[in-house]
Each structure stands twice: as C-alpha cells, then as structure tokens.
C-alpha cells in the first residue's frame, strides 16, 4: 500500500516538477555532473553567475502540467471505485493535494499511462511498464510462472528508469518492488493483506 503511494508521489511530482516535492532538484543535478555523462541534465551557469536548471525530457512544461491537473479535476470515476479525484486537484499550485493511499493506487495503475501519454515514448514506455507490473501484482490470481516472468521484467524496467531519471530519484521505495514478488510468493494475493477496505470504512 504505502510502497505504491510513495512510488507514485516520487514519480508524479518529479514528472510534474512540483517545487519542494520533485526528486529532480539542484542537488540531484549536481550528482549527475559528478557521476553521469548526461550533459543535458547538468546545471548551467549563466554569464551573470546565476545557476539555471534546464528542463528535463521527463518533465512537463507549465502548460502541460496545468492541462493534466485540469484533466484530473474534471475526471469522474465510478462510485466505489475511487474517491472524487477532482477534489484533489489544485489548479493554483498545479499539483494534487490530500491524496490517500487508495487514490494513489488507482492513479498509479490506471491513470498514469494516460496522464503521461505526451512524454517521449522512450520515457513513457518504462513508466507504463512499472504501472502494469503493480497492476499485475495486485491481481486476484497469481501464478508461479507469472511471478517468475514479472521478476525478470521488473529488473529490466528499473534499469530503464535509472537511465531516465536522476540518481536522487532512486531511494529505497523505487527498488522495493523487486522484492514484492517474494512477498507475493509467501503471502499470496495482496487483497487478503492490504488495508484499503478498512480505510474506506473509517473515513
């Protein structure tokens, strides 16, 4: 539950580029210059001495960001499937506020591929792969052969994401999905263990 929420927060706010929440910050850019050859992500120093962070290929422009937040604001989901996500959209700040664990679960597994469809394919595809991985992991029926295949795929997907996002994006949460498969083998389908139903009833 909370792994998915934390992963969503890191991914969404980095792509939307929300100040204070994005993992693509000046410190992460300094690390890129130190450890990586992706010069397009290096901080640039202007003639007046001001340091500028260039727009990354994995982030949206201001207009694109507003378009996504407006889309979420006007979005209507089936009753019982998700809460009213439109109430979470803050047009002034250009971000989502008060997202609960289940809101992030629904957004991560069904809406991220649509919301991020304007990204270049080389970026959109690995992001979609991680959402599909989580969706498969949360399915009601898990086969041993499927888990073996998913275990191979998540390693490749994580490697693809490491080629896109800065080093600072990857904390413990971005690598935990690799270990969730072993937990699924031991505990079975996640529906018997997650707390979403109790969250809904205690609202």
mmCIF file of C-alpha atoms in Angstrom:
data_model
loop_
_atom_site.group_PDB
_atom_site.id
_atom_site.type_symbol
_atom_site.label_atom_id
_atom_site.label_comp_id
_atom_site.label_asym_id
_atom_site.label_seq_id
_atom_site.Cartn_x
_atom_site.Cartn_y
_atom_site.Cartn_z
ATOM 1 C CA UNK A 1 0.000 0.000 0.000
ATOM 2 C CA UNK A 2 2.409 2.643 1.202
ATOM 3 C CA UNK A 3 5.145 1.450 -1.136
ATOM 4 C CA UNK A 4 2.839 2.189 -4.056
ATOM 5 C CA UNK A 5 1.867 5.579 -2.605
ATOM 6 C CA UNK A 6 5.479 6.620 -2.044
ATOM 7 C CA UNK A 7 6.444 5.423 -5.522
ATOM 8 C CA UNK A 8 3.544 7.387 -7.003
ATOM 9 C CA UNK A 9 4.472 10.553 -5.107
ATOM 10 C CA UNK A 10 8.083 10.403 -6.279
ATOM 11 C CA UNK A 11 7.155 9.631 -9.881
ATOM 12 C CA UNK A 12 4.220 12.014 -10.293
ATOM 13 C CA UNK A 13 5.759 15.042 -8.610
ATOM 14 C CA UNK A 14 9.067 14.567 -10.431
ATOM 15 C CA UNK A 15 7.396 14.420 -13.846
ATOM 16 C CA UNK A 16 5.017 17.268 -12.974
ATOM 17 C CA UNK A 17 8.023 19.112 -11.493
ATOM 18 C CA UNK A 18 6.441 20.406 -8.280
ATOM 19 C CA UNK A 19 8.867 22.552 -6.321
ATOM 20 C CA UNK A 20 9.783 21.001 -2.984
ATOM 21 C CA UNK A 21 8.478 17.565 -3.959
ATOM 22 C CA UNK A 22 10.319 16.757 -7.172
ATOM 23 C CA UNK A 23 13.342 14.489 -6.984
ATOM 24 C CA UNK A 24 14.855 16.442 -9.881
ATOM 25 C CA UNK A 25 16.303 19.200 -7.716
ATOM 26 C CA UNK A 26 19.606 21.129 -7.934
ATOM 27 C CA UNK A 27 21.369 18.667 -5.608
ATOM 28 C CA UNK A 28 20.322 15.761 -7.849
ATOM 29 C CA UNK A 29 21.616 17.671 -10.884
ATOM 30 C CA UNK A 30 24.955 18.210 -9.132
ATOM 31 C CA UNK A 31 25.178 14.453 -8.550
ATOM 32 C CA UNK A 32 24.532 13.865 -12.252
ATOM 33 C CA UNK A 33 27.504 16.041 -13.178
ATOM 34 C CA UNK A 34 29.627 14.134 -10.676
ATOM 35 C CA UNK A 35 28.632 10.593 -11.630
ATOM 36 C CA UNK A 36 26.857 10.663 -15.003
ATOM 37 C CA UNK A 37 27.597 11.706 -18.575
ATOM 38 C CA UNK A 38 24.141 13.088 -19.340
ATOM 39 C CA UNK A 39 25.289 16.644 -20.008
ATOM 40 C CA UNK A 40 21.777 17.803 -20.905
ATOM 41 C CA UNK A 41 20.892 17.484 -17.192
ATOM 42 C CA UNK A 42 23.898 19.374 -15.846
ATOM 43 C CA UNK A 43 23.293 22.685 -14.086
ATOM 44 C CA UNK A 44 24.173 25.620 -16.321
ATOM 45 C CA UNK A 45 25.927 28.756 -15.122
ATOM 46 C CA UNK A 46 24.992 31.982 -16.911
ATOM 47 C CA UNK A 47 27.355 34.904 -17.519
ATOM 48 C CA UNK A 48 25.929 36.767 -14.531
ATOM 49 C CA UNK A 49 26.836 33.807 -12.300
ATOM 50 C CA UNK A 50 23.261 32.575 -11.891
ATOM 51 C CA UNK A 51 22.789 28.789 -11.831
ATOM 52 C CA UNK A 52 19.967 27.514 -14.062
ATOM 53 C CA UNK A 53 18.327 24.082 -14.087
ATOM 54 C CA UNK A 54 17.331 23.206 -17.645
ATOM 55 C CA UNK A 55 14.045 21.424 -18.350
ATOM 56 C CA UNK A 56 14.443 17.652 -18.348
ATOM 57 C CA UNK A 57 12.975 15.471 -21.083
ATOM 58 C CA UNK A 58 11.000 13.521 -18.464
ATOM 59 C CA UNK A 59 9.203 16.601 -17.077
ATOM 60 C CA UNK A 60 6.278 18.616 -18.411
ATOM 61 C CA UNK A 61 6.075 22.282 -19.283
ATOM 62 C CA UNK A 62 3.853 24.588 -17.228
ATOM 63 C CA UNK A 63 1.043 24.438 -19.807
ATOM 64 C CA UNK A 64 1.204 20.633 -19.996
ATOM 65 C CA UNK A 65 1.153 20.425 -16.213
ATOM 66 C CA UNK A 66 -1.947 22.621 -16.000
ATOM 67 C CA UNK A 67 -3.615 20.522 -18.686
ATOM 68 C CA UNK A 68 -3.059 17.338 -16.650
ATOM 69 C CA UNK A 69 -4.298 18.871 -13.387
ATOM 70 C CA UNK A 70 -7.387 20.240 -15.176
ATOM 71 C CA UNK A 71 -7.998 16.775 -16.674
ATOM 72 C CA UNK A 72 -7.876 15.257 -13.187
ATOM 73 C CA UNK A 73 -10.205 17.981 -11.880
ATOM 74 C CA UNK A 74 -12.837 17.105 -14.491
ATOM 75 C CA UNK A 75 -12.344 13.343 -14.140
ATOM 76 C CA UNK A 76 -15.274 11.291 -12.870
ATOM 77 C CA UNK A 77 -14.812 7.736 -11.626
ATOM 78 C CA UNK A 78 -17.404 5.060 -10.882
ATOM 79 C CA UNK A 79 -18.810 5.255 -7.365
ATOM 80 C CA UNK A 80 -16.970 2.834 -5.120
ATOM 81 C CA UNK A 81 -14.022 2.524 -7.498
ATOM 82 C CA UNK A 82 -12.197 5.621 -6.306
ATOM 83 C CA UNK A 83 -12.820 8.830 -4.425
ATOM 84 C CA UNK A 84 -13.549 12.084 -6.213
ATOM 85 C CA UNK A 85 -10.062 12.823 -7.541
ATOM 86 C CA UNK A 86 -11.273 16.181 -8.830
ATOM 87 C CA UNK A 87 -11.269 17.414 -5.232
ATOM 88 C CA UNK A 88 -7.568 16.574 -5.021
ATOM 89 C CA UNK A 89 -6.645 18.831 -7.954
ATOM 90 C CA UNK A 90 -5.215 22.220 -7.011
ATOM 91 C CA UNK A 91 -5.207 24.401 -10.127
ATOM 92 C CA UNK A 92 -3.442 27.298 -8.388
ATOM 93 C CA UNK A 93 -0.474 25.243 -7.196
ATOM 94 C CA UNK A 94 -0.558 22.845 -10.160
ATOM 95 C CA UNK A 95 -0.486 19.690 -8.050
ATOM 96 C CA UNK A 96 -2.628 17.072 -6.314
ATOM 97 C CA UNK A 97 -3.266 17.547 -2.610
ATOM 98 C CA UNK A 98 -4.507 15.173 0.079
ATOM 99 C CA UNK A 99 -4.047 12.010 -1.969
ATOM 100 C CA UNK A 100 -4.849 8.934 0.129
ATOM 101 C CA UNK A 101 -3.202 5.546 -0.351
ATOM 102 C CA UNK A 102 -6.124 4.215 -2.407
ATOM 103 C CA UNK A 103 -6.206 7.347 -4.575
ATOM 104 C CA UNK A 104 -2.539 6.781 -5.404
ATOM 105 C CA UNK A 105 -3.251 3.088 -6.031
ATOM 106 C CA UNK A 106 -5.955 3.905 -8.618
ATOM 107 C CA UNK A 107 -3.959 6.715 -10.224
ATOM 108 C CA UNK A 108 -0.758 4.694 -10.419
ATOM 109 C CA UNK A 109 -2.291 1.617 -12.011
ATOM 110 C CA UNK A 110 -4.877 3.130 -14.364
ATOM 111 C CA UNK A 111 -4.357 6.860 -14.940
ATOM 112 C CA UNK A 112 -0.578 7.382 -15.102
ATOM 113 C CA UNK A 113 -0.242 5.895 -18.638
ATOM 114 C CA UNK A 114 -2.976 8.276 -19.852
ATOM 115 C CA UNK A 115 -1.791 11.350 -17.947
ATOM 116 C CA UNK A 116 1.811 10.897 -19.112
ATOM 117 C CA UNK A 117 0.998 9.966 -22.717
ATOM 118 C CA UNK A 118 2.578 13.207 -24.008
ATOM 119 C CA UNK A 119 6.020 12.123 -22.805
ATOM 120 C CA UNK A 120 8.501 10.756 -25.371
ATOM 121 C CA UNK A 121 7.923 7.044 -25.979
ATOM 122 C CA UNK A 122 11.329 6.044 -24.556
ATOM 123 C CA UNK A 123 10.229 7.602 -21.245
ATOM 124 C CA UNK A 124 6.516 6.786 -21.330
ATOM 125 C CA UNK A 125 7.053 3.091 -22.032
ATOM 126 C CA UNK A 126 9.139 2.228 -18.903
ATOM 127 C CA UNK A 127 6.736 4.258 -16.740
ATOM 128 C CA UNK A 128 3.829 2.300 -18.209
ATOM 129 C CA UNK A 129 5.717 -0.936 -17.572
ATOM 130 C CA UNK A 130 6.029 -0.168 -13.853
ATOM 131 C CA UNK A 131 2.302 0.651 -13.633
ATOM 132 C CA UNK A 132 1.408 -2.619 -15.380
ATOM 133 C CA UNK A 133 3.757 -4.502 -13.061
ATOM 134 C CA UNK A 134 1.967 -3.134 -9.997
ATOM 135 C CA UNK A 135 -1.409 -3.854 -11.585
ATOM 136 C CA UNK A 136 -0.434 -7.479 -12.258
ATOM 137 C CA UNK A 137 0.969 -7.805 -8.748
ATOM 138 C CA UNK A 138 -2.367 -6.652 -7.300
ATOM 139 C CA UNK A 139 -4.443 -9.077 -9.390
ATOM 140 C CA UNK A 140 -6.629 -11.630 -7.636
ATOM 141 C CA UNK A 141 -4.840 -14.623 -9.139
ATOM 142 C CA UNK A 142 -1.069 -15.113 -9.189
ATOM 143 C CA UNK A 143 0.682 -17.989 -10.955
ATOM 144 C CA UNK A 144 4.219 -19.090 -10.166
ATOM 145 C CA UNK A 145 5.205 -18.813 -13.837
ATOM 146 C CA UNK A 146 3.792 -15.275 -13.986
ATOM 147 C CA UNK A 147 5.772 -14.241 -10.914
ATOM 148 C CA UNK A 148 8.983 -15.575 -12.483
ATOM 149 C CA UNK A 149 8.316 -13.558 -15.639
ATOM 150 C CA UNK A 150 7.436 -10.441 -13.635
ATOM 151 C CA UNK A 151 10.646 -10.815 -11.615
ATOM 152 C CA UNK A 152 12.708 -10.695 -14.802
ATOM 153 C CA UNK A 153 10.709 -7.779 -16.224
ATOM 154 C CA UNK A 154 10.872 -5.551 -13.134
ATOM 155 C CA UNK A 155 14.673 -5.718 -13.118
ATOM 156 C CA UNK A 156 14.788 -4.575 -16.750
ATOM 157 C CA UNK A 157 12.183 -1.861 -16.143
ATOM 158 C CA UNK A 158 14.070 -0.487 -13.132
ATOM 159 C CA UNK A 159 17.246 -0.356 -15.216
ATOM 160 C CA UNK A 160 15.398 1.595 -17.925
ATOM 161 C CA UNK A 161 14.148 4.088 -15.357
ATOM 162 C CA UNK A 162 17.673 4.519 -13.991
ATOM 163 C CA UNK A 163 18.714 5.670 -17.465
ATOM 164 C CA UNK A 164 15.982 8.330 -17.472
ATOM 165 C CA UNK A 165 15.703 9.857 -14.003
ATOM 166 C CA UNK A 166 18.495 11.396 -11.890
ATOM 167 C CA UNK A 167 20.233 9.395 -9.166
ATOM 168 C CA UNK A 168 18.321 11.298 -6.485
ATOM 169 C CA UNK A 169 15.045 9.832 -7.753
ATOM 170 C CA UNK A 170 16.005 6.359 -6.586
ATOM 171 C CA UNK A 171 15.620 5.791 -2.885
ATOM 172 C CA UNK A 172 14.548 2.596 -1.127
ATOM 173 C CA UNK A 173 10.970 2.821 -2.439
ATOM 174 C CA UNK A 174 11.992 2.647 -6.102
ATOM 175 C CA UNK A 175 13.815 -0.652 -5.514
ATOM 176 C CA UNK A 176 11.323 -2.313 -3.158
ATOM 177 C CA UNK A 177 9.011 -3.523 -5.998
ATOM 178 C CA UNK A 178 11.751 -6.002 -6.919
ATOM 179 C CA UNK A 179 11.277 -7.682 -3.518
ATOM 180 C CA UNK A 180 7.469 -7.621 -3.534
ATOM 181 C CA UNK A 181 7.374 -10.718 -5.717
ATOM 182 C CA UNK A 182 8.960 -12.836 -2.996
ATOM 183 C CA UNK A 183 6.389 -11.449 -0.569
ATOM 184 C CA UNK A 184 3.637 -12.451 -3.022
ATOM 185 C CA UNK A 185 5.042 -15.987 -3.185
ATOM 186 C CA UNK A 186 4.924 -16.253 0.596
ATOM 187 C CA UNK A 187 1.692 -14.397 1.327
ATOM 188 C CA UNK A 188 -0.402 -14.937 -1.787
ATOM 189 C CA UNK A 189 -2.629 -12.275 -3.426
ATOM 190 C CA UNK A 190 -2.282 -8.903 -1.767
ATOM 191 C CA UNK A 191 -6.054 -8.396 -1.396
ATOM 192 C CA UNK A 192 -6.007 -10.555 1.744
ATOM 193 C CA UNK A 193 -3.419 -8.287 3.352
ATOM 194 C CA UNK A 194 -3.954 -4.688 2.319
ATOM 195 C CA UNK A 195 -5.860 -2.124 4.375
ATOM 196 C CA UNK A 196 -7.865 -0.276 1.700
ATOM 197 C CA UNK A 197 -11.281 -1.632 2.817
ATOM 198 C CA UNK A 198 -10.625 -0.503 6.382
ATOM 199 C CA UNK A 199 -9.502 2.940 5.193
ATOM 200 C CA UNK A 200 -12.759 3.338 3.273
ATOM 201 C CA UNK A 201 -14.948 2.331 6.224
ATOM 202 C CA UNK A 202 -13.119 4.577 8.693
ATOM 203 C CA UNK A 203 -13.459 7.770 6.625
#
